[in-house]
mmCIF file of C-alpha atoms and ligand atoms in Angstrom:
data_model
loop_
_atom_site.group_PDB
_atom_site.id
_atom_site.type_symbol
_atom_site.label_atom_id
_atom_site.label_comp_id
_atom_site.label_asym_id
_atom_site.label_seq_id
_atom_site.Cartn_x
_atom_site.Cartn_y
_atom_site.Cartn_z
ATOM 1 C CA MET A 1 5.972 -2.057 14.690
ATOM 2 C CA ILE A 2 2.878 -0.044 15.724
ATOM 3 C CA GLY A 3 2.469 0.842 12.025
ATOM 4 C CA GLY A 4 2.251 -2.860 11.135
ATOM 5 C CA VAL A 5 -0.622 -3.401 13.561
ATOM 6 C CA THR A 6 -2.447 -0.411 12.010
ATOM 7 C CA VAL A 7 -1.840 -1.672 8.482
ATOM 8 C CA ILE A 8 -3.435 -5.090 9.102
ATOM 9 C CA ALA A 9 -6.314 -3.741 11.200
ATOM 10 C CA PRO A 10 -8.715 -3.176 8.253
ATOM 11 C CA LEU A 11 -7.900 -6.517 6.575
ATOM 12 C CA ASN A 12 -10.378 -9.366 6.977
ATOM 13 C CA GLU A 13 -9.199 -12.945 7.457
ATOM 14 C CA GLU A 14 -9.456 -13.732 3.780
ATOM 15 C CA GLN A 15 -7.291 -10.769 2.859
ATOM 16 C CA MET A 16 -4.764 -11.652 5.545
ATOM 17 C CA GLU A 17 -4.577 -15.205 4.225
ATOM 18 C CA GLN A 18 -4.094 -13.927 0.694
ATOM 19 C CA MET A 19 -1.229 -11.691 1.818
ATOM 20 C CA LEU A 20 0.415 -14.461 3.821
ATOM 21 C CA ALA A 21 0.586 -16.751 0.796
ATOM 22 C CA ASN A 22 3.897 -14.971 0.056
ATOM 23 C CA GLU A 23 7.276 -15.185 1.771
ATOM 24 C CA PHE A 24 6.877 -12.832 4.742
ATOM 25 C CA GLY A 25 9.697 -13.876 7.023
ATOM 26 C CA GLY A 26 9.235 -13.991 10.786
ATOM 27 C CA MET A 27 6.437 -11.490 11.331
ATOM 28 C CA ASP A 28 4.640 -13.693 13.849
ATOM 29 C CA GLU A 29 7.898 -14.226 15.746
ATOM 30 C CA ILE A 30 8.577 -10.447 15.868
ATOM 31 C CA TYR A 31 5.114 -9.645 17.210
ATOM 32 C CA ALA A 32 5.304 -12.449 19.752
ATOM 33 C CA ASP A 33 8.571 -10.956 20.999
ATOM 34 C CA ALA A 34 7.025 -7.462 21.043
ATOM 35 C CA TYR A 35 4.268 -8.872 23.243
ATOM 36 C CA ARG A 36 6.817 -10.502 25.539
ATOM 37 C CA MET A 37 8.604 -7.163 25.954
ATOM 38 C CA THR A 38 5.599 -4.842 26.252
ATOM 39 C CA LYS A 39 2.788 -7.135 27.477
ATOM 40 C CA GLU A 40 0.496 -5.225 25.121
ATOM 41 C CA LYS A 41 -2.115 -7.646 23.838
ATOM 42 C CA LYS A 42 -2.386 -5.996 20.429
ATOM 43 C CA TYR A 43 1.035 -7.475 19.608
ATOM 44 C CA LEU A 44 -0.023 -11.008 20.574
ATOM 45 C CA ASP A 45 -3.153 -10.590 18.463
ATOM 46 C CA ALA A 46 -0.987 -9.403 15.542
ATOM 47 C CA ALA A 47 1.336 -12.408 15.975
ATOM 48 C CA LYS A 48 -1.665 -14.722 15.722
ATOM 49 C CA ARG A 49 -3.060 -12.887 12.700
ATOM 50 C CA PHE A 50 0.330 -13.412 11.002
ATOM 51 C CA SER A 51 -0.019 -17.196 11.549
ATOM 52 C CA HIS A 52 -0.698 -18.287 7.991
ATOM 53 C CA LYS A 53 -3.776 -20.487 8.480
ATOM 54 C CA TRP A 54 -3.047 -22.650 5.433
ATOM 55 C CA LEU A 55 -0.043 -24.043 7.269
ATOM 56 C CA PHE A 56 -1.105 -23.580 10.869
ATOM 57 C CA ASN A 57 -4.470 -25.362 10.582
ATOM 58 C CA SER A 58 -2.848 -28.282 8.828
ATOM 59 C CA MET A 59 -0.053 -28.677 11.397
ATOM 60 C CA VAL A 60 -2.557 -28.516 14.266
ATOM 61 C CA VAL A 61 -4.416 -31.583 12.940
ATOM 62 C CA HIS A 62 -1.127 -33.319 12.059
ATOM 63 C CA VAL A 63 -1.544 -33.256 8.296
ATOM 64 C CA ASP A 64 1.724 -32.709 6.423
ATOM 65 C CA ASN A 65 0.993 -30.433 3.439
ATOM 66 C CA LEU A 66 4.623 -29.520 2.732
ATOM 67 C CA ASP A 67 5.240 -31.362 -0.536
ATOM 68 C CA ASN A 68 6.824 -29.034 -3.120
ATOM 69 C CA LYS A 69 6.345 -25.990 -0.908
ATOM 70 C CA HIS A 70 9.008 -23.306 -0.623
ATOM 71 C CA ALA A 71 10.872 -24.471 2.468
ATOM 72 C CA ASN A 72 12.235 -21.277 3.959
ATOM 73 C CA THR A 73 8.885 -19.549 3.601
ATOM 74 C CA GLN A 74 7.466 -22.143 5.984
ATOM 75 C CA VAL A 75 10.188 -22.507 8.638
ATOM 76 C CA PRO A 76 10.110 -18.867 9.879
ATOM 77 C CA LYS A 77 6.315 -19.077 10.257
ATOM 78 C CA VAL A 78 6.788 -22.012 12.597
ATOM 79 C CA VAL A 79 9.544 -20.266 14.579
ATOM 80 C CA GLY A 80 6.751 -17.773 15.257
ATOM 81 C CA TYR A 81 4.373 -20.543 16.353
ATOM 82 C CA ALA A 82 6.932 -21.653 18.904
ATOM 83 C CA ARG A 83 7.423 -18.079 20.177
ATOM 84 C CA ILE A 84 3.637 -17.614 20.504
ATOM 85 C CA ALA A 85 3.415 -20.959 22.330
ATOM 86 C CA LYS A 86 6.071 -19.776 24.760
ATOM 87 C CA VAL A 87 4.781 -16.263 25.488
ATOM 88 C CA ASP A 88 1.081 -17.207 25.547
ATOM 89 C CA LYS A 89 1.455 -20.756 26.931
ATOM 90 C CA ASP A 90 -0.670 -21.837 23.972
ATOM 91 C CA LYS A 91 -0.731 -25.626 23.611
ATOM 92 C CA GLN A 92 -2.181 -25.549 20.078
ATOM 93 C CA TYR A 93 0.740 -23.470 18.824
ATOM 94 C CA ALA A 94 3.232 -25.721 20.634
ATOM 95 C CA ASN A 95 1.584 -28.761 19.052
ATOM 96 C CA ALA A 96 1.701 -27.236 15.561
ATOM 97 C CA ALA A 97 5.371 -26.267 15.936
ATOM 98 C CA ASP A 98 6.360 -29.681 17.246
ATOM 99 C CA PHE A 99 4.542 -31.567 14.466
ATOM 100 C CA PHE A 100 6.216 -29.383 11.826
ATOM 101 C CA TRP A 101 9.634 -29.969 13.427
ATOM 102 C CA ASP A 102 9.057 -33.757 13.458
ATOM 103 C CA ARG A 103 7.966 -33.818 9.820
ATOM 104 C CA VAL A 104 10.927 -31.789 8.602
ATOM 105 C CA VAL A 105 13.599 -33.414 10.809
ATOM 106 C CA ASN A 106 12.462 -37.027 10.586
ATOM 107 C CA HIS A 107 10.788 -37.183 7.157
ATOM 108 C CA ARG A 108 12.185 -34.372 5.024
ATOM 109 C CA SER A 109 15.861 -34.067 5.932
ATOM 110 C CA LEU A 110 18.967 -35.846 4.751
ATOM 111 C CA SER A 111 21.505 -37.508 7.071
ATOM 112 C CA LEU A 112 23.364 -34.199 7.484
ATOM 113 C CA GLY A 113 20.188 -32.737 8.974
ATOM 114 C CA ALA A 114 19.562 -30.307 6.110
ATOM 115 C CA ASN A 115 16.380 -30.075 4.043
ATOM 116 C CA SER A 116 15.058 -29.047 0.615
ATOM 117 C CA ARG A 117 16.366 -28.941 -2.937
ATOM 118 C CA ARG A 118 15.857 -26.009 -5.263
ATOM 119 C CA GLU A 119 14.636 -24.156 -2.116
ATOM 120 C CA HIS A 120 11.579 -26.442 -1.978
ATOM 121 C CA PHE A 121 10.617 -29.471 0.079
ATOM 122 C CA ALA A 122 10.696 -32.569 -2.076
ATOM 123 C CA PRO A 123 7.753 -34.956 -1.785
ATOM 124 C CA ALA A 124 8.452 -37.028 1.332
ATOM 125 C CA ASP A 125 8.975 -40.231 -0.679
ATOM 126 C CA ASP A 126 11.190 -38.623 -3.343
ATOM 127 C CA CYS A 127 14.876 -39.089 -2.542
ATOM 128 C CA LYS A 128 16.043 -39.227 -6.140
ATOM 129 C CA SER A 129 15.858 -35.509 -6.771
ATOM 130 C CA TYR A 130 18.324 -34.796 -3.957
ATOM 131 C CA VAL A 131 20.971 -36.833 -5.767
ATOM 132 C CA GLU A 132 20.239 -35.310 -9.163
ATOM 133 C CA ASP A 133 19.732 -31.652 -8.299
ATOM 134 C CA ARG A 134 22.448 -29.015 -8.566
ATOM 135 C CA GLU A 135 20.673 -26.904 -5.975
ATOM 136 C CA GLY A 136 20.782 -28.837 -2.727
ATOM 137 C CA GLN A 137 19.959 -27.930 0.858
ATOM 138 C CA GLU A 138 19.708 -24.192 1.547
ATOM 139 C CA SER A 139 21.704 -22.688 4.437
ATOM 140 C CA CYS A 140 18.935 -20.233 5.484
ATOM 141 C CA ASN A 141 16.583 -23.118 6.153
ATOM 142 C CA MET A 142 18.969 -24.505 8.700
ATOM 143 C CA ASN A 143 19.416 -21.142 10.357
ATOM 144 C CA ASN A 144 15.685 -21.137 11.004
ATOM 145 C CA MET A 145 15.480 -24.856 11.868
ATOM 146 C CA LEU A 146 18.120 -24.310 14.552
ATOM 147 C CA LYS A 147 16.174 -21.337 15.840
ATOM 148 C CA LEU A 148 13.012 -23.453 15.933
ATOM 149 C CA THR A 149 14.873 -26.252 17.691
ATOM 150 C CA GLU A 150 16.178 -23.883 20.362
ATOM 151 C CA ASN A 151 12.671 -22.566 20.923
ATOM 152 C CA LEU A 152 11.162 -26.031 21.275
ATOM 153 C CA PHE A 153 13.995 -27.094 23.567
ATOM 154 C CA ARG A 154 13.277 -24.128 25.842
ATOM 155 C CA MET A 155 9.734 -25.421 26.378
ATOM 156 C CA ASN A 156 10.680 -29.104 26.533
ATOM 157 C CA PRO A 157 14.411 -29.818 27.052
ATOM 158 C CA SER A 158 14.388 -33.182 25.320
ATOM 159 C CA ALA A 159 17.519 -34.912 23.992
ATOM 160 C CA LYS A 160 15.913 -35.265 20.536
ATOM 161 C CA TYR A 161 16.272 -31.510 19.980
ATOM 162 C CA ALA A 162 19.895 -31.395 21.138
ATOM 163 C CA ASP A 163 20.713 -34.432 18.977
ATOM 164 C CA PHE A 164 19.319 -32.767 15.870
ATOM 165 C CA TYR A 165 21.064 -29.496 16.676
ATOM 166 C CA GLU A 166 24.386 -31.284 17.037
ATOM 167 C CA ARG A 167 23.969 -33.233 13.800
ATOM 168 C CA ALA A 168 22.959 -30.184 11.799
ATOM 169 C CA LEU A 169 25.579 -27.872 13.268
ATOM 170 C CA TYR A 170 28.532 -30.223 12.624
ATOM 171 C CA ASN A 171 27.444 -31.773 9.364
ATOM 172 C CA HIS A 172 25.764 -28.902 7.614
ATOM 173 C CA ILE A 173 26.552 -25.517 9.140
ATOM 174 C CA LEU A 174 30.243 -26.127 9.830
ATOM 175 C CA SER A 175 30.812 -26.854 6.154
ATOM 176 C CA THR A 176 28.953 -23.853 4.766
ATOM 177 C CA GLN A 177 31.842 -21.401 4.993
ATOM 178 C CA HIS A 178 34.993 -21.632 2.916
ATOM 179 C CA PRO A 179 37.807 -22.494 5.359
ATOM 180 C CA GLU A 180 40.310 -20.109 3.738
ATOM 181 C CA TYR A 181 38.448 -17.407 1.831
ATOM 182 C CA GLY A 182 35.443 -16.936 4.062
ATOM 183 C CA GLY A 183 32.661 -17.101 1.441
ATOM 184 C CA TYR A 184 29.368 -18.839 2.263
ATOM 185 C CA VAL A 185 27.405 -21.447 0.309
ATOM 186 C CA TYR A 186 23.767 -21.009 -0.579
ATOM 187 C CA PHE A 187 23.293 -24.705 -1.317
ATOM 188 C CA THR A 188 24.962 -27.832 0.042
ATOM 189 C CA PRO A 189 24.224 -30.296 -2.764
ATOM 190 C CA VAL A 190 24.625 -34.046 -2.280
ATOM 191 C CA ARG A 191 24.905 -34.624 -6.035
ATOM 192 C CA PRO A 192 27.815 -37.011 -6.710
ATOM 193 C CA ALA A 193 31.010 -35.313 -7.983
ATOM 194 C CA HIS A 194 29.383 -31.922 -7.622
ATOM 195 C CA TYR A 195 30.973 -28.565 -6.787
ATOM 196 C CA ARG A 196 30.176 -25.771 -4.357
ATOM 197 C CA VAL A 197 29.538 -22.115 -5.086
ATOM 198 C CA TYR A 198 30.823 -19.744 -2.392
ATOM 199 C CA SER A 199 29.889 -16.078 -2.109
ATOM 200 C CA SER A 200 32.553 -13.455 -2.852
ATOM 201 C CA PRO A 201 33.512 -11.911 0.489
ATOM 202 C CA ASN A 202 32.589 -8.207 0.727
ATOM 203 C CA SER A 203 30.616 -8.133 -2.532
ATOM 204 C CA ALA A 204 27.922 -10.845 -2.388
ATOM 205 C CA MET A 205 24.913 -10.408 -0.122
ATOM 206 C CA TRP A 206 22.612 -13.336 -0.718
ATOM 207 C CA CYS A 207 20.132 -14.381 1.962
ATOM 208 C CA CYS A 208 22.493 -17.235 2.881
ATOM 209 C CA VAL A 209 25.352 -14.768 3.395
ATOM 210 C CA GLY A 210 23.286 -12.890 6.000
ATOM 211 C CA THR A 211 22.114 -16.011 7.819
ATOM 212 C CA GLY A 212 25.542 -17.527 7.094
ATOM 213 C CA MET A 213 27.221 -14.941 9.331
ATOM 214 C CA GLU A 214 24.707 -15.685 12.078
ATOM 215 C CA ASN A 215 25.210 -19.433 11.669
ATOM 216 C CA HIS A 216 28.884 -19.359 12.569
ATOM 217 C CA GLY A 217 28.154 -17.264 15.618
ATOM 218 C CA LYS A 218 26.047 -20.131 16.940
ATOM 219 C CA TYR A 219 28.861 -22.390 18.053
ATOM 220 C CA GLY A 220 28.916 -20.923 21.534
ATOM 221 C CA GLU A 221 25.167 -20.442 21.866
ATOM 222 C CA PHE A 222 23.740 -23.845 22.697
ATOM 223 C CA ILE A 223 26.621 -25.751 24.290
ATOM 224 C CA TYR A 224 25.187 -25.338 27.802
ATOM 225 C CA THR A 225 21.679 -24.596 28.977
ATOM 226 C CA HIS A 226 20.025 -24.938 32.364
ATOM 227 C CA VAL A 227 16.610 -25.289 33.918
ATOM 228 C CA HIS A 228 16.805 -24.202 37.572
ATOM 229 C CA ASP A 229 19.549 -26.400 39.059
ATOM 230 C CA SER A 230 19.782 -28.848 36.141
ATOM 231 C CA LEU A 231 22.619 -28.231 33.728
ATOM 232 C CA PHE A 232 22.404 -29.617 30.199
ATOM 233 C CA VAL A 233 25.564 -30.205 28.185
ATOM 234 C CA ASN A 234 24.043 -30.158 24.699
ATOM 235 C CA LEU A 235 27.116 -30.042 22.473
ATOM 236 C CA PHE A 236 30.569 -31.493 22.689
ATOM 237 C CA ILE A 237 32.535 -28.362 21.769
ATOM 238 C CA ALA A 238 35.761 -27.291 23.402
ATOM 239 C CA SER A 239 34.620 -24.642 25.843
ATOM 240 C CA GLU A 240 34.608 -23.386 29.396
ATOM 241 C CA LEU A 241 31.472 -22.671 31.385
ATOM 242 C CA LYS A 242 31.653 -20.356 34.374
ATOM 243 C CA TRP A 243 28.361 -20.695 36.228
ATOM 244 C CA LYS A 244 28.797 -17.880 38.708
ATOM 245 C CA GLU A 245 25.578 -18.406 40.706
ATOM 246 C CA LYS A 246 26.575 -21.999 41.406
ATOM 247 C CA GLY A 247 30.258 -21.296 41.791
ATOM 248 C CA ILE A 248 31.276 -23.996 39.306
ATOM 249 C CA VAL A 249 33.511 -24.114 36.252
ATOM 250 C CA ILE A 250 33.139 -26.806 33.620
ATOM 251 C CA MET A 251 35.699 -27.302 30.925
ATOM 252 C CA GLN A 252 35.341 -29.401 27.784
ATOM 253 C CA GLN A 253 38.267 -30.494 25.665
ATOM 254 C CA THR A 254 37.933 -32.351 22.371
ATOM 255 C CA ASN A 255 40.160 -34.125 19.889
ATOM 256 C CA VAL A 256 38.656 -32.287 16.932
ATOM 257 C CA VAL A 257 41.510 -31.270 14.617
ATOM 258 C CA ASP A 258 41.395 -27.896 12.917
ATOM 259 C CA ARG A 259 42.480 -28.878 9.417
ATOM 260 C CA THR A 260 42.995 -25.310 8.300
ATOM 261 C CA CYS A 261 45.980 -25.004 10.635
ATOM 262 C CA HIS A 262 47.967 -27.833 9.033
HETATM 263 ZN ZN1 LIG B 1 19.205 -18.430 1.828
#
């Protein structure tokens, strides 16, 4: 972590920008979290230096430049924007993250909540390629979109975030693991009469296998949240909440049938 700060220290802004033109994961998120834990400003500065300006500057002024861009290179950057916004109370970062979320959720996602084909965002007015392409929506993208949604919800607990989370979790994530053999899908194509490719358990380790394992651990994560005394029931999932401080227990039951049992 400290090494990373040292490595970028001699780079000027142009060199940083050149480096960040590649897929670099959630570096800004990691440094924002390091700042939250240590309160050392050098980590916040590093988080901001890892904010790829090509994307950030465009999102700040509400210009969508995502056509044909590699989707899961962009989403982790924006998870970082939301983390910076939270730890630094930075409105510009919050604004950039929220605009990106709106563009992806409301203009670049299919009804199941998922985005991209062939790992890239299609032009916003191009729906045809989703139907034709063998490589549909990537699971990793959703892992990061859910993370982004949770982060935005933490700053502004609006129903629009919970609605998207619910739609994406049930319609995309739930279907990404084979119900009997446990493999994960990379893509969820919407091509008519298409097939799915599942990973081989214990031998495949694609990116979507790693995030795939995390995805199915999310079912219990966002059902309930609270802000002070206000309790939010975000997801209708059979569960029991024991809120010790308030001395209450809330139980949800559903009629969802587990088809694998029959
Ligand atoms: Zn992936």
